[in-house]
Structure formats: structure tokens, C-alpha cells
PDB file of C-alpha atoms in Angstrom:
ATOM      1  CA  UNK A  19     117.530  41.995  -0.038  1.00  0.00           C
ATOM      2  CA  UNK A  20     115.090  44.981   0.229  1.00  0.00           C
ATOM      3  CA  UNK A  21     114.065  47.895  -2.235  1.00  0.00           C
ATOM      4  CA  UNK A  22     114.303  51.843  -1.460  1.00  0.00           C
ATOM      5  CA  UNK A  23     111.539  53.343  -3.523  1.00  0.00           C
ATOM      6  CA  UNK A  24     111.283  56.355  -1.191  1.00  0.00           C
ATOM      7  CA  UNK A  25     113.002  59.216  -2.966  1.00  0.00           C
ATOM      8  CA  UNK A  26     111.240  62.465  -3.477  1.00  0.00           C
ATOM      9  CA  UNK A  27     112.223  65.313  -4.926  1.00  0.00           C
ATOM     10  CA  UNK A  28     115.508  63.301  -5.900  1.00  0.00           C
ATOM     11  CA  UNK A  29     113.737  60.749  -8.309  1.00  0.00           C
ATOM     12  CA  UNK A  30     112.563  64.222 -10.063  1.00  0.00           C
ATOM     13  CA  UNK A  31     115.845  65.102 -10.690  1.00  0.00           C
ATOM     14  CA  UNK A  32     116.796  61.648 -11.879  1.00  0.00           C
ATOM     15  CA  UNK A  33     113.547  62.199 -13.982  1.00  0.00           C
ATOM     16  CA  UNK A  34     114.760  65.746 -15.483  1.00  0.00           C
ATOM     17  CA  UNK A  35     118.203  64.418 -15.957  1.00  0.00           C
ATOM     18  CA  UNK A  36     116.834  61.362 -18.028  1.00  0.00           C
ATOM     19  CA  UNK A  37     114.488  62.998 -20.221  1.00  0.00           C
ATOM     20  CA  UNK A  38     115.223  66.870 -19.771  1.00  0.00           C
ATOM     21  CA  UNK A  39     111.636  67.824 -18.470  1.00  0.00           C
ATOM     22  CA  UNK A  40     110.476  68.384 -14.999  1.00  0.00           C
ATOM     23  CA  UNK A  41     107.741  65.406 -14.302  1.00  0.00           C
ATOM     24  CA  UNK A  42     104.735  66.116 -12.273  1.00  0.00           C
ATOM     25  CA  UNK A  43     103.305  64.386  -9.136  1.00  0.00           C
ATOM     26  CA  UNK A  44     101.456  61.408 -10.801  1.00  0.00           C
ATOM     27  CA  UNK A  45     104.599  60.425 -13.339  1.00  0.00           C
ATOM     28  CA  UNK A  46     106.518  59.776  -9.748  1.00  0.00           C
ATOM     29  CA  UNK A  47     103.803  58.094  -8.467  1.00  0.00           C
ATOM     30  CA  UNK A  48     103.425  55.653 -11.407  1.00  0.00           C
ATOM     31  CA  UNK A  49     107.012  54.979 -11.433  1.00  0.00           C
ATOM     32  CA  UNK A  50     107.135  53.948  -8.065  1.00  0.00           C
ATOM     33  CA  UNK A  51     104.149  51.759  -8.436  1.00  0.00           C
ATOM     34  CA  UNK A  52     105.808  50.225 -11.545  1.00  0.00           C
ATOM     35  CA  UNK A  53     108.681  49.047  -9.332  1.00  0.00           C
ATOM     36  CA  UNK A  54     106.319  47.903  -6.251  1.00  0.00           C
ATOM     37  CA  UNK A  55     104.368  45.539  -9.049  1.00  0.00           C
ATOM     38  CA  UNK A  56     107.769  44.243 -11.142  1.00  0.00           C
ATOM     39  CA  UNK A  57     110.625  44.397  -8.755  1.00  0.00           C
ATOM     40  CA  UNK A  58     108.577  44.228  -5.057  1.00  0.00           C
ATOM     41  CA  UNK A  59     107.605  40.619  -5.254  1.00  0.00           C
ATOM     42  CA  UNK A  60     111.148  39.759  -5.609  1.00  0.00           C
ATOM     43  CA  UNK A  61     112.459  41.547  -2.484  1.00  0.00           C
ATOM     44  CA  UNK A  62     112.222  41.220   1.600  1.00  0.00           C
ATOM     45  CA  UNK A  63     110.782  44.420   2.067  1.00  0.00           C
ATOM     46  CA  UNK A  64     109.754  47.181   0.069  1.00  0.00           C
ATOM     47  CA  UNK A  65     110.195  51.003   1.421  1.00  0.00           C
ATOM     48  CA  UNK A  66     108.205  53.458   0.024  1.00  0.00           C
ATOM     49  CA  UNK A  67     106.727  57.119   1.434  1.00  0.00           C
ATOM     50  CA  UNK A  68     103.647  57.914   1.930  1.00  0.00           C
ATOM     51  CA  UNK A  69     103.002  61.105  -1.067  1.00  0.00           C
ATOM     52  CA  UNK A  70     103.664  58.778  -4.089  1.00  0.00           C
ATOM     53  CA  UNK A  71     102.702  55.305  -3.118  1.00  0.00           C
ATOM     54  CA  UNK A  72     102.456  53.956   0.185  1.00  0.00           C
ATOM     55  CA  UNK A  73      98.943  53.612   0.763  1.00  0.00           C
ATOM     56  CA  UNK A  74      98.159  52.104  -2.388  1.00  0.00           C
ATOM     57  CA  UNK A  75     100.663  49.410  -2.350  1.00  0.00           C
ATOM     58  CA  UNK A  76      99.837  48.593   1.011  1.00  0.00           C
ATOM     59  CA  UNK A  77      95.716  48.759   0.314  1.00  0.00           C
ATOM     60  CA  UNK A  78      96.597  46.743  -3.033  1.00  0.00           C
ATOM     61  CA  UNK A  79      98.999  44.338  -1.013  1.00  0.00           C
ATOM     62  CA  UNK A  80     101.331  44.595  -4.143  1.00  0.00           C
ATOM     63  CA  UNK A  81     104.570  43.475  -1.779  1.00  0.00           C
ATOM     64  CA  UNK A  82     104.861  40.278  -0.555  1.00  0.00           C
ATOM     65  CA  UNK A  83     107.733  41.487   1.686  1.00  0.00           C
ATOM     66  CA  UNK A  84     107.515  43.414   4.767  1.00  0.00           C
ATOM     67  CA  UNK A  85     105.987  47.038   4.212  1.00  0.00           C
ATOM     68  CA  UNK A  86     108.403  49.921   5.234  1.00  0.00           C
ATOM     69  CA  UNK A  87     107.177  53.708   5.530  1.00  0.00           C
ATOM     70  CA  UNK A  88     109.445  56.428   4.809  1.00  0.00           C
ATOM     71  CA  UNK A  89     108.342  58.821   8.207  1.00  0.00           C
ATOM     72  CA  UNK A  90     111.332  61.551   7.167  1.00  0.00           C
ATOM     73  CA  UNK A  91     110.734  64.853   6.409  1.00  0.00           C
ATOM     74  CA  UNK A  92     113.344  66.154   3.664  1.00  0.00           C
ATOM     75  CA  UNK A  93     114.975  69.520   3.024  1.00  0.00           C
ATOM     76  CA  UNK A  94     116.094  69.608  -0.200  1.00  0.00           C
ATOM     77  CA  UNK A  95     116.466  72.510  -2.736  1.00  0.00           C
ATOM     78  CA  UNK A  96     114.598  71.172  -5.930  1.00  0.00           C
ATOM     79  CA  UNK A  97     118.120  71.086  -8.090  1.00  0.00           C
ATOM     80  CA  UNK A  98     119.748  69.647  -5.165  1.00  0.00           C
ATOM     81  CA  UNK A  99     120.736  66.965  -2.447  1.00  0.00           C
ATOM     82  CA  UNK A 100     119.064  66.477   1.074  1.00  0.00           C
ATOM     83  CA  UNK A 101     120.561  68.852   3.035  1.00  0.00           C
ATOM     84  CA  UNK A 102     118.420  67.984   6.745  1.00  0.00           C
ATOM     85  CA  UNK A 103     115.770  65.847   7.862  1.00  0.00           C
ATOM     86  CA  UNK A 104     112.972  65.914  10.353  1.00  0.00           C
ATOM     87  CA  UNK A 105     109.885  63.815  11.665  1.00  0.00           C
ATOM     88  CA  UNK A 106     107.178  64.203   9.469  1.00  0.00           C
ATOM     89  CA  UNK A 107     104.374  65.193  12.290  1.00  0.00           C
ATOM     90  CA  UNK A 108     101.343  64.299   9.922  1.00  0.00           C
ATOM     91  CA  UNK A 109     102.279  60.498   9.525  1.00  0.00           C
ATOM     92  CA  UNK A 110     100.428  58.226  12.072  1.00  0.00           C
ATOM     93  CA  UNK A 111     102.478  54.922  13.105  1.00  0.00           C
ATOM     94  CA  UNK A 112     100.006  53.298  14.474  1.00  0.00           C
ATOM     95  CA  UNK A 113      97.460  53.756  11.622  1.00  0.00           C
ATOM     96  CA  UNK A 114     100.716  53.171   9.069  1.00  0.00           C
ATOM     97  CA  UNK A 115     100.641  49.280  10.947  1.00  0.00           C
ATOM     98  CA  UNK A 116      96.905  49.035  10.308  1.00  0.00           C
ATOM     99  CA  UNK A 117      97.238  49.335   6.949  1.00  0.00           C
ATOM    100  CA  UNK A 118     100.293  47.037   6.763  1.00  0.00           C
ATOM    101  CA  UNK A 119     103.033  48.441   7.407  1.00  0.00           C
ATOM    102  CA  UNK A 120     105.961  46.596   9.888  1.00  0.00           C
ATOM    103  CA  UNK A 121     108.585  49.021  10.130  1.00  0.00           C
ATOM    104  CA  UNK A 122     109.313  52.798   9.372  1.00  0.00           C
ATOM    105  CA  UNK A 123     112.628  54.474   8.048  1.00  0.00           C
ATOM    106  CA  UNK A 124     114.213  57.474   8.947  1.00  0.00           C
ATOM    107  CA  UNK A 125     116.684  59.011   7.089  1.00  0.00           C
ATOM    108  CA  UNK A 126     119.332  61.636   9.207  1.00  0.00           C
ATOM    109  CA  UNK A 127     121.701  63.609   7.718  1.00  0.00           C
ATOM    110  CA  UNK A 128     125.100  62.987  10.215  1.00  0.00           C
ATOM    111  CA  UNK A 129     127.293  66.329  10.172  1.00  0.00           C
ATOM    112  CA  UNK A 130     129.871  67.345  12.946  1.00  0.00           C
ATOM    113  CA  UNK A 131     128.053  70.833  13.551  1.00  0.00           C
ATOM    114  CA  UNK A 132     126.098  72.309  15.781  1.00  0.00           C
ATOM    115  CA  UNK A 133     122.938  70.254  15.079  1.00  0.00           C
ATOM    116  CA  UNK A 134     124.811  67.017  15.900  1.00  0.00           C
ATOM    117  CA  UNK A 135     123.000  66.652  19.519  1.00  0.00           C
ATOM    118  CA  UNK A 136     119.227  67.921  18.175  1.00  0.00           C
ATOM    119  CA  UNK A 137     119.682  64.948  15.463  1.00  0.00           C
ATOM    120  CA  UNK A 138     120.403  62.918  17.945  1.00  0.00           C
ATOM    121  CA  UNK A 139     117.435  63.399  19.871  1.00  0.00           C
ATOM    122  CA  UNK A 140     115.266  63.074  16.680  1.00  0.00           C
ATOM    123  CA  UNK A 141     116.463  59.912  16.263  1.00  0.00           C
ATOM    124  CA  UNK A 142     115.865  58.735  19.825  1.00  0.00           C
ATOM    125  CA  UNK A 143     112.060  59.731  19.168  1.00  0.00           C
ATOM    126  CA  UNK A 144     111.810  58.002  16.053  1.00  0.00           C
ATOM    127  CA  UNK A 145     113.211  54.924  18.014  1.00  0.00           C
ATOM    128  CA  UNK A 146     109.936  55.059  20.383  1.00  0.00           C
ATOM    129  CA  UNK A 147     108.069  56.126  18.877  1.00  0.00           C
ATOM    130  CA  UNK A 148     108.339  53.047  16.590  1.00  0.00           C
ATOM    131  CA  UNK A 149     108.289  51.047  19.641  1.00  0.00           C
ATOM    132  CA  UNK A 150     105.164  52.397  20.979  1.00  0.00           C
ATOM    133  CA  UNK A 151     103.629  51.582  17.981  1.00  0.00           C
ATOM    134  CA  UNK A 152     104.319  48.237  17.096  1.00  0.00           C
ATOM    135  CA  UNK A 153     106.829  48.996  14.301  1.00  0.00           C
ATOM    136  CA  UNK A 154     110.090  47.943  13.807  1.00  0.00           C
ATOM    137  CA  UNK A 155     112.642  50.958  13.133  1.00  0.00           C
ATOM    138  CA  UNK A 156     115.237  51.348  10.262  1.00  0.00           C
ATOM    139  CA  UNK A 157     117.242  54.250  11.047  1.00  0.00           C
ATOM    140  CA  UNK A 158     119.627  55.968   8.332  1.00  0.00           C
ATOM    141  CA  UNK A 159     122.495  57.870   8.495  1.00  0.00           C
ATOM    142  CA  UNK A 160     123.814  59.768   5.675  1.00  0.00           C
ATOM    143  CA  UNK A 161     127.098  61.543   6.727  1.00  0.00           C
ATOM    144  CA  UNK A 162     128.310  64.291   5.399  1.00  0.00           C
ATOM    145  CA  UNK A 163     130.975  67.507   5.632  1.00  0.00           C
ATOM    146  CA  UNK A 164     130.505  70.615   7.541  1.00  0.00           C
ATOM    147  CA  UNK A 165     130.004  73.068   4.664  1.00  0.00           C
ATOM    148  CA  UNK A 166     133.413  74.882   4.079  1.00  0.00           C
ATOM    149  CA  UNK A 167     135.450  71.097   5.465  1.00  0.00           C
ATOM    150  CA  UNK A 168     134.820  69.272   2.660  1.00  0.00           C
ATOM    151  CA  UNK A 169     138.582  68.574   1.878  1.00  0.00           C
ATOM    152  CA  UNK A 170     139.151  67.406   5.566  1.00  0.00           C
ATOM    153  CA  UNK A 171     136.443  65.489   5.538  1.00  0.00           C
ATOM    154  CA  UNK A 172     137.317  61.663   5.983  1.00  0.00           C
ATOM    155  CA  UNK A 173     134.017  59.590   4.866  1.00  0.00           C
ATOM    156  CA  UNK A 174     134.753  56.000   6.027  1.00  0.00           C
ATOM    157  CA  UNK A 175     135.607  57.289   9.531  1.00  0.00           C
ATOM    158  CA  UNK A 176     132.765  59.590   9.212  1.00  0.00           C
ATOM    159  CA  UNK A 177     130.591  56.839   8.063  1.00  0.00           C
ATOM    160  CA  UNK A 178     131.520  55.218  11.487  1.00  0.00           C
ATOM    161  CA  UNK A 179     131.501  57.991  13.819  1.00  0.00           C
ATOM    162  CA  UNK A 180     127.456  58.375  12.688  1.00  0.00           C
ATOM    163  CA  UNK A 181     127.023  54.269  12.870  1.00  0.00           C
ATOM    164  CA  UNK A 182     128.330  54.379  15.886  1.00  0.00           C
ATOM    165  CA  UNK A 183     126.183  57.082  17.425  1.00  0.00           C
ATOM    166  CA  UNK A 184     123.062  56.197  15.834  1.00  0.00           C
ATOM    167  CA  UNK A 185     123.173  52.661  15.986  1.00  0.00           C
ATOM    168  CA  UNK A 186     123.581  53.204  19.577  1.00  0.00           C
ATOM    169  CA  UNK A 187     119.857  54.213  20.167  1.00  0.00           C
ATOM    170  CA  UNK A 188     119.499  50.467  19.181  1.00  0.00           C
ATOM    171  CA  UNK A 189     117.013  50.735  16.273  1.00  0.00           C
ATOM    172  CA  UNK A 190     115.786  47.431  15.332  1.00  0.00           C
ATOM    173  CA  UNK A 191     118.097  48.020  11.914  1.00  0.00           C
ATOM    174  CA  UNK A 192     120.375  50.444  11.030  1.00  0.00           C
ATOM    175  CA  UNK A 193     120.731  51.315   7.262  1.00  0.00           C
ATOM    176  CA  UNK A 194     124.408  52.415   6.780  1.00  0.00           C
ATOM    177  CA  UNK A 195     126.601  53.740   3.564  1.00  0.00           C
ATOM    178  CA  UNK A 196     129.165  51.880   2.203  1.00  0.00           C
ATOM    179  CA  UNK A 197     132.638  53.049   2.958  1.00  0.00           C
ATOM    180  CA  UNK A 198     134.484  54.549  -0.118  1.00  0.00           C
ATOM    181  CA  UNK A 199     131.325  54.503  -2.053  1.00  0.00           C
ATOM    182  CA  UNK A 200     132.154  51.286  -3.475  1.00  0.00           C
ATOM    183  CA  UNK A 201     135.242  52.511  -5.315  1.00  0.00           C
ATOM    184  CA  UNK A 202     137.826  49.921  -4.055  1.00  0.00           C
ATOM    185  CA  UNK A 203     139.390  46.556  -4.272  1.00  0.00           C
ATOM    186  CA  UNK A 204     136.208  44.252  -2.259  1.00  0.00           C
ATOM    187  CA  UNK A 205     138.739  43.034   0.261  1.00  0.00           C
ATOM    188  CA  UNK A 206     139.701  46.591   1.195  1.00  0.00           C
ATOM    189  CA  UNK A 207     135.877  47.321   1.791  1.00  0.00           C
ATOM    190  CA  UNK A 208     135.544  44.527   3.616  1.00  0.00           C
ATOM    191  CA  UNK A 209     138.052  45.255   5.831  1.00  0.00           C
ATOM    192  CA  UNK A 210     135.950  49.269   6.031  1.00  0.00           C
ATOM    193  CA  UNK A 211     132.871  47.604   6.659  1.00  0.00           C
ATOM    194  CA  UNK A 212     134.427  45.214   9.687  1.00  0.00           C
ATOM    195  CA  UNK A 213     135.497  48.660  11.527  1.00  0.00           C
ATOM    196  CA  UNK A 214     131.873  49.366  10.678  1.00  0.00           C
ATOM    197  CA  UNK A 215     130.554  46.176  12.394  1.00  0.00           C
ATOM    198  CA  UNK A 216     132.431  46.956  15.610  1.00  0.00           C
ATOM    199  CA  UNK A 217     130.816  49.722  16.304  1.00  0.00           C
ATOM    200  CA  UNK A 218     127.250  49.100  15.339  1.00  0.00           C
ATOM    201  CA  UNK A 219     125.871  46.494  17.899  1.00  0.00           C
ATOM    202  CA  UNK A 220     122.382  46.010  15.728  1.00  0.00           C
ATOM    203  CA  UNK A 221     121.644  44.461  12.610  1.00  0.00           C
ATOM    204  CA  UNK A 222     122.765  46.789   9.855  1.00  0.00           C
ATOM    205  CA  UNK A 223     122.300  47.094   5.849  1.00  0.00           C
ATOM    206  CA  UNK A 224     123.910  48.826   3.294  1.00  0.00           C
ATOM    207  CA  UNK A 225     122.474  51.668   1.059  1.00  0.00           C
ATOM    208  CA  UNK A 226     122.832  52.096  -2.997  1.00  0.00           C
ATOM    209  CA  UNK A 227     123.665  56.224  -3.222  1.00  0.00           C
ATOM    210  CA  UNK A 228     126.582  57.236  -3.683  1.00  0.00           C
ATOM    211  CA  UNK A 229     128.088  53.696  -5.290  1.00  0.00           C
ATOM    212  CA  UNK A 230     128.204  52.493  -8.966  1.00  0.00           C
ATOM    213  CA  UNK A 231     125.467  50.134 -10.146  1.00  0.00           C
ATOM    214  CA  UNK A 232     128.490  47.891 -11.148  1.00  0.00           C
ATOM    215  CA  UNK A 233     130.233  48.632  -8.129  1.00  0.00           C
ATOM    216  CA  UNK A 234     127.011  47.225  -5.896  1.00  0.00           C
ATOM    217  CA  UNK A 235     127.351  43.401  -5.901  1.00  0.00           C
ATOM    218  CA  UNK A 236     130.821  43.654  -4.387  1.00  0.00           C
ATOM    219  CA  UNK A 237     130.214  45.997  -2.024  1.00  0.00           C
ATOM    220  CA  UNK A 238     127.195  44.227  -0.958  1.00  0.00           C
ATOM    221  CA  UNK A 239     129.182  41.013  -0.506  1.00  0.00           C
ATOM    222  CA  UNK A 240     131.658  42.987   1.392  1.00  0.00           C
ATOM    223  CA  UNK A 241     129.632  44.377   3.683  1.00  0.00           C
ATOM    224  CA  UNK A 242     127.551  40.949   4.329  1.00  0.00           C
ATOM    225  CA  UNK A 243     131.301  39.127   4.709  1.00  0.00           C
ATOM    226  CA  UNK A 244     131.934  41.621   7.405  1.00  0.00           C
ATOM    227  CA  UNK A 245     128.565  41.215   9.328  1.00  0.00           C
ATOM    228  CA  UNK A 246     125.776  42.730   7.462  1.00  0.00           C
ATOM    229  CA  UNK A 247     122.843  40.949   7.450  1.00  0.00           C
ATOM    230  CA  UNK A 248     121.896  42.652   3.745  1.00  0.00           C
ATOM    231  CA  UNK A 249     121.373  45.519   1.485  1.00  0.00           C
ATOM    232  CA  UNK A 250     118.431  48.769   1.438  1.00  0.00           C
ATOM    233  CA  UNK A 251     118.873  49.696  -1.900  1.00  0.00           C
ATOM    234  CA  UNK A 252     117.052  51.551  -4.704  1.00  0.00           C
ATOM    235  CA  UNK A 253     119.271  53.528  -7.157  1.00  0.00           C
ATOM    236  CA  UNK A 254     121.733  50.265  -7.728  1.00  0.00           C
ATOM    237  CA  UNK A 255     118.652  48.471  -8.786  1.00  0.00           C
ATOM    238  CA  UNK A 256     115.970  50.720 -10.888  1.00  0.00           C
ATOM    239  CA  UNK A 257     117.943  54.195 -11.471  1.00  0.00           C
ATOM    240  CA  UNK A 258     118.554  53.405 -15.371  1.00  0.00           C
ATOM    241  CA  UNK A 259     114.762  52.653 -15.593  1.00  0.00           C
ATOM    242  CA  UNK A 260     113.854  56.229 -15.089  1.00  0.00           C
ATOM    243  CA  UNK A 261     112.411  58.039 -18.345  1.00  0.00           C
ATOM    244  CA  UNK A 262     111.927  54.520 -19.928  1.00  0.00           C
ATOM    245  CA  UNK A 263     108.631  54.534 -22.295  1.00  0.00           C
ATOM    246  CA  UNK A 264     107.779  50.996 -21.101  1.00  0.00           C
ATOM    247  CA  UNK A 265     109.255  50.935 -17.282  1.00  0.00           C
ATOM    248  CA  UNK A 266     107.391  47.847 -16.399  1.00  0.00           C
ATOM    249  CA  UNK A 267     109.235  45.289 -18.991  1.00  0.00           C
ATOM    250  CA  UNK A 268     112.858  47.474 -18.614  1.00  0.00           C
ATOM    251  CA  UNK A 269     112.027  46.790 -14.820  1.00  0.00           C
ATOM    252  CA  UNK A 270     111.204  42.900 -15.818  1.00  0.00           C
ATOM    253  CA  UNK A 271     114.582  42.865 -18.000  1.00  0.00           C
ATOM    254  CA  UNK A 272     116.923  44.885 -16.124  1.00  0.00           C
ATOM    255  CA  UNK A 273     116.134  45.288 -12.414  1.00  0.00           C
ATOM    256  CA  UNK A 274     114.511  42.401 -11.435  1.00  0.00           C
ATOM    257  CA  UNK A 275     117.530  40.169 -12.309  1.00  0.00           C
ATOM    258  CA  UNK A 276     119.768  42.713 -10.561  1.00  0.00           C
ATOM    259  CA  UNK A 277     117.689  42.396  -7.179  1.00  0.00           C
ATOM    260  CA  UNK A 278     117.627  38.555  -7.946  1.00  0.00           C
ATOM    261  CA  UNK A 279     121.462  38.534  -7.928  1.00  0.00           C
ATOM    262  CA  UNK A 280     121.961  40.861  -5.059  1.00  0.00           C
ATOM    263  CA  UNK A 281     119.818  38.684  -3.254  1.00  0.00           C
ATOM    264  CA  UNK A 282     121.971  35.445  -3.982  1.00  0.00           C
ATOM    265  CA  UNK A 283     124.787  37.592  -2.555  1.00  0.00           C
ATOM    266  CA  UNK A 284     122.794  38.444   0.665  1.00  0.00           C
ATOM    267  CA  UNK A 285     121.542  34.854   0.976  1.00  0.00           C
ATOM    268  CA  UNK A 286     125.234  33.058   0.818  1.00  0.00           C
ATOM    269  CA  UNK A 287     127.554  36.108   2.603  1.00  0.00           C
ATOM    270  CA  UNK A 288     124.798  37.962   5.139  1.00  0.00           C
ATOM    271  CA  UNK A 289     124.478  37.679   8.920  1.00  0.00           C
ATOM    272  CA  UNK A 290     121.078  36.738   9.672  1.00  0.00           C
ATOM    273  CA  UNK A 291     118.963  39.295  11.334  1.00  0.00           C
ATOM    274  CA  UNK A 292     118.833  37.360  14.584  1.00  0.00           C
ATOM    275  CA  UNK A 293     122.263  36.665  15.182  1.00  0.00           C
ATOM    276  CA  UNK A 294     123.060  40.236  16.898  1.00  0.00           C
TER     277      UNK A 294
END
């Protein structure tokens, strides 16, 4: 059971809409700190980027879990969701290992468009490019409608159409969505996230956005019934702790026995790792 700590300009808006004030720099950075210190010891591995965090938790060793680094570049209006991604250029793998890092995420937005094949092959870099460097990759897809479709547009086959294309490029882990965002009977997603297995022949996760903290635990087990090996999640675990005055002991009360249970789930219904 891992921890996503690597939003951006997306944890501001979380901030804004909490509180009603636009946070600087250091207020992200100290919030994402605040969950590597309470919430990291009790996960598998901790991702985090590299502008508000990484090289502190990694030089203060604050997660006992493997070390992820967020290598995506994000386009994203400041009152709005990631609309593309690149490879952020500046970020050195190899020195990223040094300093303890074992693996490094990419998030792609998926789309049917004409950008479909250039993602692809941005992918296929990041792949190596891990490889080369002694990293382990966690590739993401996020899928979404062609601007002007979005009444056509059928998520859960969506969601497998990317899975299935991605996952192809055999990252060491692929971090899916769940199907329906969450928002069905568990035996229904489970029966989403087993057309989701078929077509992803590496070890895949689930993601947090887009489903309802109280939606997460069954989804999670749904997935892991249907061959997950476990969950990449962030909002489902620490989301109502943004804009708390004391964010360390709300962390303590609220999130850490969230990851705890989550992890119970992982631990009884997941596919280990090395089983695919």
C-alpha cells in the first residue's frame, strides 16, 4: 500500500478550496513533508516530486518504504485539471537513485486524439530510460475525452484501451484508475477491474482521484480480487487534512489509520508483485 504525495499545482487548489487563500511554495512543501513524517513510515513506498519534497525526504531518509520520484512534467491551468504531460528534462535518474530513490512515476494523460502516438513514444522513453538507470518504472495513465466527446466518452473501456497500450511498453508497474470511479456495487468493479487485468500483462495498482474516500476500501479490494497487486494513492488517504492548523496529529488521527486499513486490504486480496 503506497502514498501519492506528488501533486502540484492540484494540492494548491485543494489548499484554496479548504481555506479560501492561495498558499505559497513553502505551505506545499510543509504539507507534504508532514505526510512523509506521519503517514510514510506506514506505507511501501512513498512518491513524491522533486519541487516540494523529494530531496529532503530522501537526504532525511524519512520513508522507510521504497522512494518514488515524480519525473512528469504537468500542464495545468492554475484553476484547473492536468490537461498533458511531458518528461521533465532537468531531473537526473541516475543521480535521483544516488540519493535513494528506486523507481520513478510518470503520469500520461490517455486521449483518442491526435497526440495518442507522440504519448506513446514518451512513455517508451520513460520506460528506458528508467532501465538505463537502475530504476524501476511506474507508469500512469489518466484517460480522458477528446474535448467536445465528452458524452460519448465510455471511461471503463477507456480506462482499458490506455492499460492496455501503456502497460504494453512493460513498465515494471503500471498505476491504473479504477473503473466507474468507485461508484458501484464492489462485485460489479471487480468484474471492471478483471477486463482490466486481461489486458495489462504487468503488475498494476490502483489510483485515489476521481473515487470517494469512502468509496476507496472497496474499490481497492476489488481491484486486488481481480489481480492487482495494490493501491498508489494520495487523495483517499490525506485530502481532508489539507488547511488543518495541526496537520501532523489530523494526519496521526485520520490518515494513518486509513493507510493502515487499506493496507490490510492489499495484504489479504492483492497479487503479489512477483506473480506476473
Amino acid at each position: 500500500a503506497m502514498v501519492a504525495m506528488d501533486q502540484r499545482e492540484s494540492l494548491r487548489q485543494m489548499f484554496a478550496a479548504a481555506t479560501g487563500e492561495q498558499v505559497d511554495d513553502d505551505t506545499l512543501a510543509g504539507f507534504k513533508l508532514a505526510v512523509a513524517r506521519e503517514v510514510g513510515p506506514h506505507a511501501s513506498g512513498f512518491l513524491i516530486d522533486r519541487d516540494y519534497g523529494f530531496d529532503r525526504v530522501a537526504a532525511e531518509g524519512m520513508v522507510p518504504g521504497g522512494l518514488i520520484i515524480a519525473v512528469d512534467s504537468l500542464r495545468q491551468a492554475p484553476d484547473g485539471p492536468v490537461e498533458d504531460t511531458s518528461i521533465d528534462e532537468t531531473i537526473d535518474l541516475a543521480a535521483a537513485r544516488r540519493a535513494g530513490a528506486v523507481a520513478a512515476k510518470l503520469l500520461l494523460i490517455w486521449r483518442d486524439d491526435e497526440h495518442r502516438q507522440r504519448r506513446l513514444e514518451t512513455a517508451a522513453v520513460f520506460v528506458r530510460g528508467c532501465a538505463e538507470a537502475g530504476l524501476l518504472s511506474v507508469l500512469e495513465g489518466v484517460a480522458k475525452p477528446v474535448q467536445g466527446q465528452e458524452t460519448a466518452f465510455d471511461g471503463p473501456a477507456a480506462i482499458r484501451e490506455a492499460a492496455g497500450e501503456l502497460a504494453a511498453l512493460r513498465p515494471s508497474l503500471y498505476k491504473a484508475q479504477v473503473p466507474l470511479g468507485g461508484a458501484a456495487p464492489e462485485e460489479r468493479l471487480a468484474d471492471e477491474c478483471a477486463r482490466l487485468d486481461e489486458v495489462i500483462p504487468v503488475p498494476w495498482v490502483v489510483l485515489s482521484q476521481g473515487v470517494e474516500r469512502d468509496d476507496f476500501p472497496a474499490a481497492v479490494r476489488a481491484a486486488c480480487r481481480a489481480g492487482a497487486s495494490g493501491m498508489l494513492a494520495g487523495r483517499a488517504i490525506w485530502s481532508d487534512v489539507v488547511g488543518s492548523a495541526d496537520p501532523a496529529a489530523e494526519l496521526r488521527a485520520r490518515s494513518v489509520p486509513r493507510l493502515v486499513r487499506l493496507a490490510s486490504i492489499v495484504d489479504s486480496f492483492a497479487r503479489p508483485w512477483n506473480a506476473r
